[in-house]
mmCIF file of C-alpha atoms and ligand atoms in Angstrom:
data_model
loop_
_atom_site.group_PDB
_atom_site.id
_atom_site.type_symbol
_atom_site.label_atom_id
_atom_site.label_comp_id
_atom_site.label_asym_id
_atom_site.label_seq_id
_atom_site.Cartn_x
_atom_site.Cartn_y
_atom_site.Cartn_z
ATOM 1 C CA MET A 132 -1.307 3.215 30.712
ATOM 2 C CA LYS A 133 -0.305 6.798 31.463
ATOM 3 C CA LEU A 134 3.184 7.915 30.461
ATOM 4 C CA PRO A 135 5.258 9.092 33.443
ATOM 5 C CA PHE A 136 5.922 12.807 33.529
ATOM 6 C CA VAL A 137 9.635 12.369 32.707
ATOM 7 C CA ALA A 138 8.752 10.395 29.598
ATOM 8 C CA LEU A 139 6.350 13.148 28.569
ATOM 9 C CA LEU A 140 9.100 15.718 29.042
ATOM 10 C CA CYS A 141 11.419 13.640 26.867
ATOM 11 C CA LEU A 142 8.723 13.310 24.217
ATOM 12 C CA SER A 143 8.052 17.022 24.190
ATOM 13 C CA PHE A 144 11.800 17.710 23.972
ATOM 14 C CA LEU A 145 12.027 15.283 21.063
ATOM 15 C CA SER A 146 9.120 16.794 19.189
ATOM 16 C CA ASN A 147 10.435 20.320 19.726
ATOM 17 C CA GLY A 148 13.755 19.155 18.366
ATOM 18 C CA LEU A 149 12.036 17.703 15.335
ATOM 19 C CA ALA A 150 10.036 20.879 14.767
ATOM 20 C CA ALA A 151 13.235 22.928 14.829
ATOM 21 C CA LYS A 152 14.837 20.580 12.335
ATOM 22 C CA ARG A 153 11.805 20.760 10.061
ATOM 23 C CA SER A 154 11.805 24.528 9.823
ATOM 24 C CA ASP A 155 15.562 24.491 9.150
ATOM 25 C CA SER A 156 15.108 22.253 6.182
ATOM 26 C CA LYS A 157 12.187 24.352 4.953
ATOM 27 C CA LEU A 158 14.427 27.393 4.943
ATOM 28 C CA ARG A 159 17.151 25.481 3.201
ATOM 29 C CA ASN A 160 14.766 24.413 0.473
ATOM 30 C CA ARG A 161 13.439 27.887 -0.064
ATOM 31 C CA HIS A 162 16.773 29.640 -0.290
ATOM 32 C CA VAL A 163 19.055 27.076 -1.816
ATOM 33 C CA SER A 164 17.292 24.498 -3.912
ATOM 34 C CA GLY A 165 14.080 26.471 -4.485
ATOM 35 C CA GLY A 166 12.114 23.254 -4.177
ATOM 36 C CA ARG A 167 11.555 20.647 -6.789
ATOM 37 C CA LYS A 168 8.836 20.705 -9.398
ATOM 38 C CA LEU A 169 6.632 17.708 -8.778
ATOM 39 C CA GLN A 170 6.680 14.965 -11.344
ATOM 40 C CA MET A 171 3.019 14.473 -12.190
ATOM 41 C CA PRO A 172 2.636 11.245 -14.115
ATOM 42 C CA VAL A 173 -1.100 11.403 -13.437
ATOM 43 C CA GLU A 174 -1.871 14.522 -15.442
ATOM 44 C CA ASP A 175 -1.882 13.215 -19.003
ATOM 45 C CA SER A 176 -3.349 9.808 -18.286
ATOM 46 C CA GLU A 177 -6.972 10.957 -18.328
ATOM 47 C CA GLU A 178 -7.199 11.942 -21.978
ATOM 48 C CA GLU A 179 -5.070 9.186 -23.439
ATOM 49 C CA SER A 180 -6.483 5.702 -23.478
ATOM 50 C CA PRO A 181 -4.195 3.377 -21.582
ATOM 51 C CA GLU A 182 -1.381 1.924 -23.600
ATOM 52 C CA PHE A 183 -1.023 -1.794 -23.579
ATOM 53 C CA ASP A 184 1.766 -4.268 -24.066
ATOM 54 C CA TYR A 185 1.010 -7.603 -25.686
ATOM 55 C CA THR A 186 2.295 -11.095 -25.068
ATOM 56 C CA GLU A 187 4.016 -13.000 -27.873
ATOM 57 C CA ASP A 188 0.736 -14.731 -28.678
ATOM 58 C CA GLY A 189 -1.075 -11.408 -28.942
ATOM 59 C CA LYS A 190 -2.789 -11.190 -25.555
ATOM 60 C CA ARG A 191 -3.221 -7.779 -23.973
ATOM 61 C CA ILE A 192 -1.173 -7.489 -20.769
ATOM 62 C CA TYR A 193 -2.659 -5.979 -17.616
ATOM 63 C CA TYR A 194 -0.035 -5.085 -15.029
ATOM 64 C CA ILE A 195 -0.923 -5.213 -11.360
ATOM 65 C CA TYR A 196 1.400 -3.657 -8.809
ATOM 66 C CA LEU A 197 1.844 -5.760 -5.670
ATOM 67 C CA SER A 198 1.906 -3.415 -2.701
ATOM 68 C CA GLY A 199 2.389 -4.621 0.829
ATOM 69 C CA PRO A 200 4.870 -4.876 3.668
ATOM 70 C CA GLU A 201 6.284 -8.042 2.054
ATOM 71 C CA VAL A 202 9.173 -5.777 1.000
ATOM 72 C CA PHE A 203 10.204 -5.758 4.681
ATOM 73 C CA LEU A 204 10.327 -9.532 5.061
ATOM 74 C CA GLU A 205 13.758 -11.025 5.659
ATOM 75 C CA ASP A 206 13.895 -12.419 2.135
ATOM 76 C CA ALA A 207 11.982 -9.709 0.315
ATOM 77 C CA VAL A 208 13.184 -10.808 -3.127
ATOM 78 C CA ALA A 209 11.927 -14.366 -2.620
ATOM 79 C CA ALA A 210 8.656 -13.002 -1.204
ATOM 80 C CA GLY A 211 8.280 -10.876 -4.338
ATOM 81 C CA GLU A 212 8.967 -13.783 -6.687
ATOM 82 C CA GLU A 213 6.437 -15.898 -4.808
ATOM 83 C CA GLY A 214 3.867 -13.069 -4.838
ATOM 84 C CA LYS A 215 4.268 -12.644 -8.586
ATOM 85 C CA ARG A 216 4.065 -16.393 -9.195
ATOM 86 C CA LEU A 217 0.857 -16.666 -7.124
ATOM 87 C CA CYS A 218 -0.723 -13.613 -8.745
ATOM 88 C CA ASN A 219 0.158 -14.740 -12.281
ATOM 89 C CA SER A 220 -1.244 -18.209 -11.507
ATOM 90 C CA VAL A 221 -4.796 -16.852 -11.871
ATOM 91 C CA ASN A 222 -4.346 -16.563 -15.664
ATOM 92 C CA GLN A 223 -6.330 -19.025 -17.772
ATOM 93 C CA PRO A 224 -5.278 -20.223 -21.247
ATOM 94 C CA ASP A 225 -8.655 -19.332 -22.813
ATOM 95 C CA TRP A 226 -8.543 -15.675 -21.704
ATOM 96 C CA ASP A 227 -7.687 -13.110 -24.348
ATOM 97 C CA PHE A 228 -5.632 -11.134 -21.830
ATOM 98 C CA GLU A 229 -2.944 -11.873 -19.315
ATOM 99 C CA ILE A 230 -2.331 -10.449 -15.865
ATOM 100 C CA GLN A 231 1.285 -9.769 -14.986
ATOM 101 C CA ALA A 232 2.332 -8.796 -11.486
ATOM 102 C CA LEU A 233 4.883 -6.052 -10.834
ATOM 103 C CA TYR A 234 6.780 -6.010 -7.554
ATOM 104 C CA PRO A 235 8.455 -2.949 -6.007
ATOM 105 C CA LEU A 236 11.888 -4.607 -6.056
ATOM 106 C CA ASP A 237 11.594 -5.242 -9.802
ATOM 107 C CA LYS A 238 13.538 -2.103 -10.597
ATOM 108 C CA ALA A 239 17.168 -2.681 -9.707
ATOM 109 C CA ILE A 240 18.546 0.324 -7.837
ATOM 110 C CA ASP A 241 22.104 1.331 -8.783
ATOM 111 C CA ASN A 242 24.567 2.125 -5.998
ATOM 112 C CA PHE A 243 22.149 0.974 -3.334
ATOM 113 C CA GLY A 244 22.945 2.342 0.098
ATOM 114 C CA TYR A 245 21.009 2.979 3.292
ATOM 115 C CA ASN A 246 20.814 6.719 2.674
ATOM 116 C CA LEU A 247 18.252 9.301 1.579
ATOM 117 C CA ASP A 248 19.546 9.420 -1.982
ATOM 118 C CA THR A 249 18.755 5.735 -2.403
ATOM 119 C CA ALA A 250 15.416 6.253 -0.643
ATOM 120 C CA LEU A 251 14.351 8.918 -3.122
ATOM 121 C CA ARG A 252 15.397 6.801 -6.102
ATOM 122 C CA ILE A 253 13.343 3.883 -4.748
ATOM 123 C CA TYR A 254 10.376 6.253 -4.347
ATOM 124 C CA TYR A 255 10.611 7.340 -8.006
ATOM 125 C CA ALA A 256 11.115 3.757 -9.192
ATOM 126 C CA ASN A 257 7.939 2.715 -7.366
ATOM 127 C CA VAL A 258 6.022 5.714 -8.718
ATOM 128 C CA ASP A 259 7.082 4.613 -12.231
ATOM 129 C CA LEU A 260 5.935 1.052 -11.610
ATOM 130 C CA MET A 261 2.562 2.228 -10.274
ATOM 131 C CA THR A 262 2.141 4.503 -13.273
ATOM 132 C CA GLN A 263 2.870 1.574 -15.582
ATOM 133 C CA ALA A 264 0.442 -0.669 -13.678
ATOM 134 C CA HIS A 265 -3.296 -0.883 -14.396
ATOM 135 C CA ALA A 266 -4.245 -1.805 -10.823
ATOM 136 C CA THR A 267 -2.784 -2.715 -7.463
ATOM 137 C CA ALA A 268 -3.168 -5.675 -5.106
ATOM 138 C CA SER A 269 -2.506 -4.528 -1.553
ATOM 139 C CA ASN A 270 -1.824 -6.497 1.589
ATOM 140 C CA MET A 271 -3.610 -4.545 4.319
ATOM 141 C CA VAL A 272 -2.224 -6.717 7.132
ATOM 142 C CA ARG A 273 -1.652 -4.896 10.440
ATOM 143 C CA PHE A 274 1.878 -3.617 10.503
ATOM 144 C CA ARG A 275 3.512 -2.864 13.891
ATOM 145 C CA SER A 276 0.259 -1.176 14.877
ATOM 146 C CA PRO A 277 -3.522 -1.534 14.612
ATOM 147 C CA SER A 278 -3.247 -0.184 11.066
ATOM 148 C CA MET A 279 -1.730 -1.314 7.806
ATOM 149 C CA ASP A 280 1.715 -0.327 6.519
ATOM 150 C CA VAL A 281 1.787 3.381 5.646
ATOM 151 C CA GLY A 282 3.810 2.862 2.446
ATOM 152 C CA THR A 283 1.154 0.466 1.196
ATOM 153 C CA ALA A 284 -1.540 2.971 2.200
ATOM 154 C CA PHE A 285 0.161 5.676 0.136
ATOM 155 C CA GLU A 286 0.419 3.321 -2.827
ATOM 156 C CA MET A 287 -3.273 2.423 -2.665
ATOM 157 C CA GLY A 288 -4.142 6.120 -2.696
ATOM 158 C CA PHE A 289 -1.705 6.851 -5.503
ATOM 159 C CA VAL A 290 -3.071 4.106 -7.764
ATOM 160 C CA ARG A 291 -6.687 4.986 -6.918
ATOM 161 C CA ALA A 292 -6.023 8.659 -7.707
ATOM 162 C CA GLN A 293 -4.881 7.609 -11.185
ATOM 163 C CA GLY A 294 -8.385 6.251 -11.733
ATOM 164 C CA LYS A 295 -7.229 2.647 -11.443
ATOM 165 C CA PRO A 296 -8.803 -0.061 -9.301
ATOM 166 C CA VAL A 297 -7.395 -1.165 -5.951
ATOM 167 C CA PHE A 298 -7.802 -4.765 -4.769
ATOM 168 C CA SER A 299 -7.150 -5.785 -1.213
ATOM 169 C CA TYR A 300 -6.128 -8.843 0.737
ATOM 170 C CA TYR A 301 -5.155 -9.533 4.336
ATOM 171 C CA ASP A 302 -2.388 -12.099 4.615
ATOM 172 C CA ALA A 303 -0.803 -12.346 8.064
ATOM 173 C CA VAL A 304 0.925 -15.717 7.514
ATOM 174 C CA PRO A 305 4.326 -14.457 6.275
ATOM 175 C CA PHE A 306 4.413 -11.898 9.095
ATOM 176 C CA TYR A 307 2.992 -13.536 12.198
ATOM 177 C CA GLY A 308 3.113 -17.195 11.199
ATOM 178 C CA ALA A 309 -0.605 -17.932 11.177
ATOM 179 C CA PHE A 310 -3.797 -17.035 9.389
ATOM 180 C CA GLU A 311 -5.790 -14.317 11.068
ATOM 181 C CA GLU A 312 -9.026 -12.538 10.294
ATOM 182 C CA SER A 313 -8.568 -8.893 9.457
ATOM 183 C CA GLY A 314 -11.097 -7.907 12.129
ATOM 184 C CA SER A 315 -12.484 -4.427 12.499
ATOM 185 C CA TYR A 316 -10.324 -1.403 13.189
ATOM 186 C CA GLN A 317 -11.842 -1.145 16.690
ATOM 187 C CA GLU A 318 -10.937 -4.779 17.397
ATOM 188 C CA ARG A 319 -7.331 -4.172 16.429
ATOM 189 C CA VAL A 320 -7.096 -0.964 18.462
ATOM 190 C CA PHE A 321 -8.296 -3.038 21.419
ATOM 191 C CA PHE A 322 -5.879 -5.877 20.575
ATOM 192 C CA TYR A 323 -3.024 -3.367 20.781
ATOM 193 C CA ASN A 324 -4.283 -2.224 24.186
ATOM 194 C CA TYR A 325 -5.196 1.318 23.209
ATOM 195 C CA THR A 326 -8.689 0.730 24.623
ATOM 196 C CA THR A 327 -10.050 -1.404 27.450
ATOM 197 C CA SER A 328 -12.936 -2.832 25.405
ATOM 198 C CA VAL A 329 -13.804 -3.188 21.717
ATOM 199 C CA GLU A 330 -16.782 -0.879 22.273
ATOM 200 C CA ASP A 331 -14.723 2.046 23.642
ATOM 201 C CA ARG A 332 -15.264 5.123 21.500
ATOM 202 C CA PHE A 333 -12.098 6.838 22.752
ATOM 203 C CA ASP A 334 -8.608 5.453 23.335
ATOM 204 C CA LYS A 335 -6.399 5.837 26.406
ATOM 205 C CA ASP A 336 -5.270 9.264 25.176
ATOM 206 C CA GLY A 337 -8.880 10.426 24.800
ATOM 207 C CA ILE A 338 -8.713 10.281 21.016
ATOM 208 C CA GLU A 339 -11.676 8.938 19.092
ATOM 209 C CA VAL A 340 -11.437 5.430 17.634
ATOM 210 C CA GLU A 341 -13.002 5.315 14.181
ATOM 211 C CA GLY A 342 -16.080 3.200 14.804
ATOM 212 C CA PHE A 343 -17.795 2.442 11.494
ATOM 213 C CA GLY A 344 -16.845 -1.231 11.482
ATOM 214 C CA ALA A 345 -14.392 -0.902 8.578
ATOM 215 C CA ASN A 346 -11.296 -3.103 8.682
ATOM 216 C CA ASP A 347 -8.875 -0.167 8.730
ATOM 217 C CA ASN A 348 -9.135 3.596 8.376
ATOM 218 C CA LEU A 349 -12.252 4.205 6.267
ATOM 219 C CA MET A 350 -10.274 5.861 3.471
ATOM 220 C CA MET A 351 -8.224 2.687 3.021
ATOM 221 C CA TRP A 352 -11.313 0.509 3.210
ATOM 222 C CA GLY A 353 -13.172 2.758 0.765
ATOM 223 C CA SER A 354 -10.345 2.658 -1.783
ATOM 224 C CA TYR A 355 -10.885 -1.032 -2.511
ATOM 225 C CA VAL A 356 -14.591 -1.349 -1.657
ATOM 226 C CA ASP A 357 -15.504 1.044 -4.454
ATOM 227 C CA THR A 358 -14.217 -1.479 -7.015
ATOM 228 C CA GLY A 359 -17.062 -3.745 -5.853
ATOM 229 C CA PHE A 360 -14.882 -6.535 -4.502
ATOM 230 C CA PRO A 361 -14.346 -7.679 -0.919
ATOM 231 C CA GLN A 362 -11.034 -8.107 0.838
ATOM 232 C CA GLY A 363 -9.383 -11.420 -0.050
ATOM 233 C CA GLU A 364 -7.206 -13.648 2.075
ATOM 234 C CA THR A 365 -4.212 -13.894 -0.254
ATOM 235 C CA VAL A 366 -2.679 -12.162 -3.247
ATOM 236 C CA ILE A 367 -4.299 -14.852 -5.424
ATOM 237 C CA ASP A 368 -7.751 -13.592 -4.382
ATOM 238 C CA ALA A 369 -6.848 -9.979 -5.148
ATOM 239 C CA CYS A 370 -5.445 -10.836 -8.589
ATOM 240 C CA GLY A 371 -8.507 -12.981 -9.293
ATOM 241 C CA TYR A 372 -10.740 -10.007 -8.460
ATOM 242 C CA PHE A 373 -8.770 -7.939 -10.959
ATOM 243 C CA ALA A 374 -9.443 -10.558 -13.668
ATOM 244 C CA ASP A 375 -13.165 -10.472 -12.791
ATOM 245 C CA TRP A 376 -13.060 -6.691 -12.870
ATOM 246 C CA ILE A 377 -11.481 -6.746 -16.368
ATOM 247 C CA PHE A 378 -14.243 -9.070 -17.599
ATOM 248 C CA GLU A 379 -17.008 -7.003 -15.994
ATOM 249 C CA ASN A 380 -15.719 -3.691 -17.275
ATOM 250 C CA GLU A 381 -14.570 -4.883 -20.689
ATOM 251 C CA TYR A 382 -11.499 -2.882 -19.824
HETATM 252 C C1 LIG B 640 -1.896 -6.157 25.549
HETATM 253 O O1 LIG B 640 -1.793 -6.334 26.955
HETATM 254 C C2 LIG B 640 -1.727 -7.697 27.359
HETATM 255 C C3 LIG B 640 -1.787 -7.726 28.878
HETATM 256 O O2 LIG B 640 -0.785 -6.917 29.407
HETATM 257 C C4 LIG B 640 -0.464 -8.323 26.793
HETATM 258 O O3 LIG B 640 -0.384 -9.683 27.146
HETATM 259 C C5 LIG B 640 -0.494 -8.209 25.265
HETATM 260 O O4 LIG B 640 0.705 -8.692 24.728
HETATM 261 C C6 LIG B 640 -0.699 -6.762 24.835
HETATM 262 N N1 LIG B 640 -0.924 -6.741 23.412
HETATM 263 C C7 LIG B 640 -0.096 -6.160 22.523
HETATM 264 C C8 LIG B 640 -0.423 -6.303 21.090
HETATM 265 O O5 LIG B 640 0.890 -5.551 22.880
#
């Protein structure tokens, strides 16, 4: 489908407007706030061995951060409780460690409001949780597009960049009501009508469709494949892979 000329004009007007706004805020930052020094929780973590918490019966606790668009489900709190329950269900009594799931809504946000101040405090709360975690389990389900949720993508990269393993699953049931295969990225681009066949190398805008057969952008695929585990179907699979990974690496 080609966009009518008027729509293109509107789009270009919109993007010019956005560009103007962006440079305004750049100026504002430079002259007024001077920018903010980045909090870099990653820096120290390489030298220090990871710190561990222990259960009451002396088992080492491994935290795994549950990342996924579940936070956008109508009852996100219930989805989080269920995700944690399922993840924690992989623990076995004879293990000398215990996996404990962390969920992004675990940190209560004071004075919650739909504004940018709240947004930034949620961002920092999630950064703290990911820094505390030893791994992440990420739902790479398609999210309003051929690709996964961008917040989840950021979180996978953030955790991976801390030298921690990323485990993946693809669970469409809570979102679209039925199990579905993840499929390849090309298949999903076709499903969303950006191409006229799965084999097309370029989409309707003439832009190349990544064609390596990975199940999302290759950077997302690579971030969990390099732990040596496949993509699971549910959060239980991903947490189980983490347990296997702990055993294999004597972590
Ligand atoms: C793709 O196009 C078909 C035919 O018009 C339509 O039925 C289908 O809903 C579209 N798919 C998506 C994901 O929008």
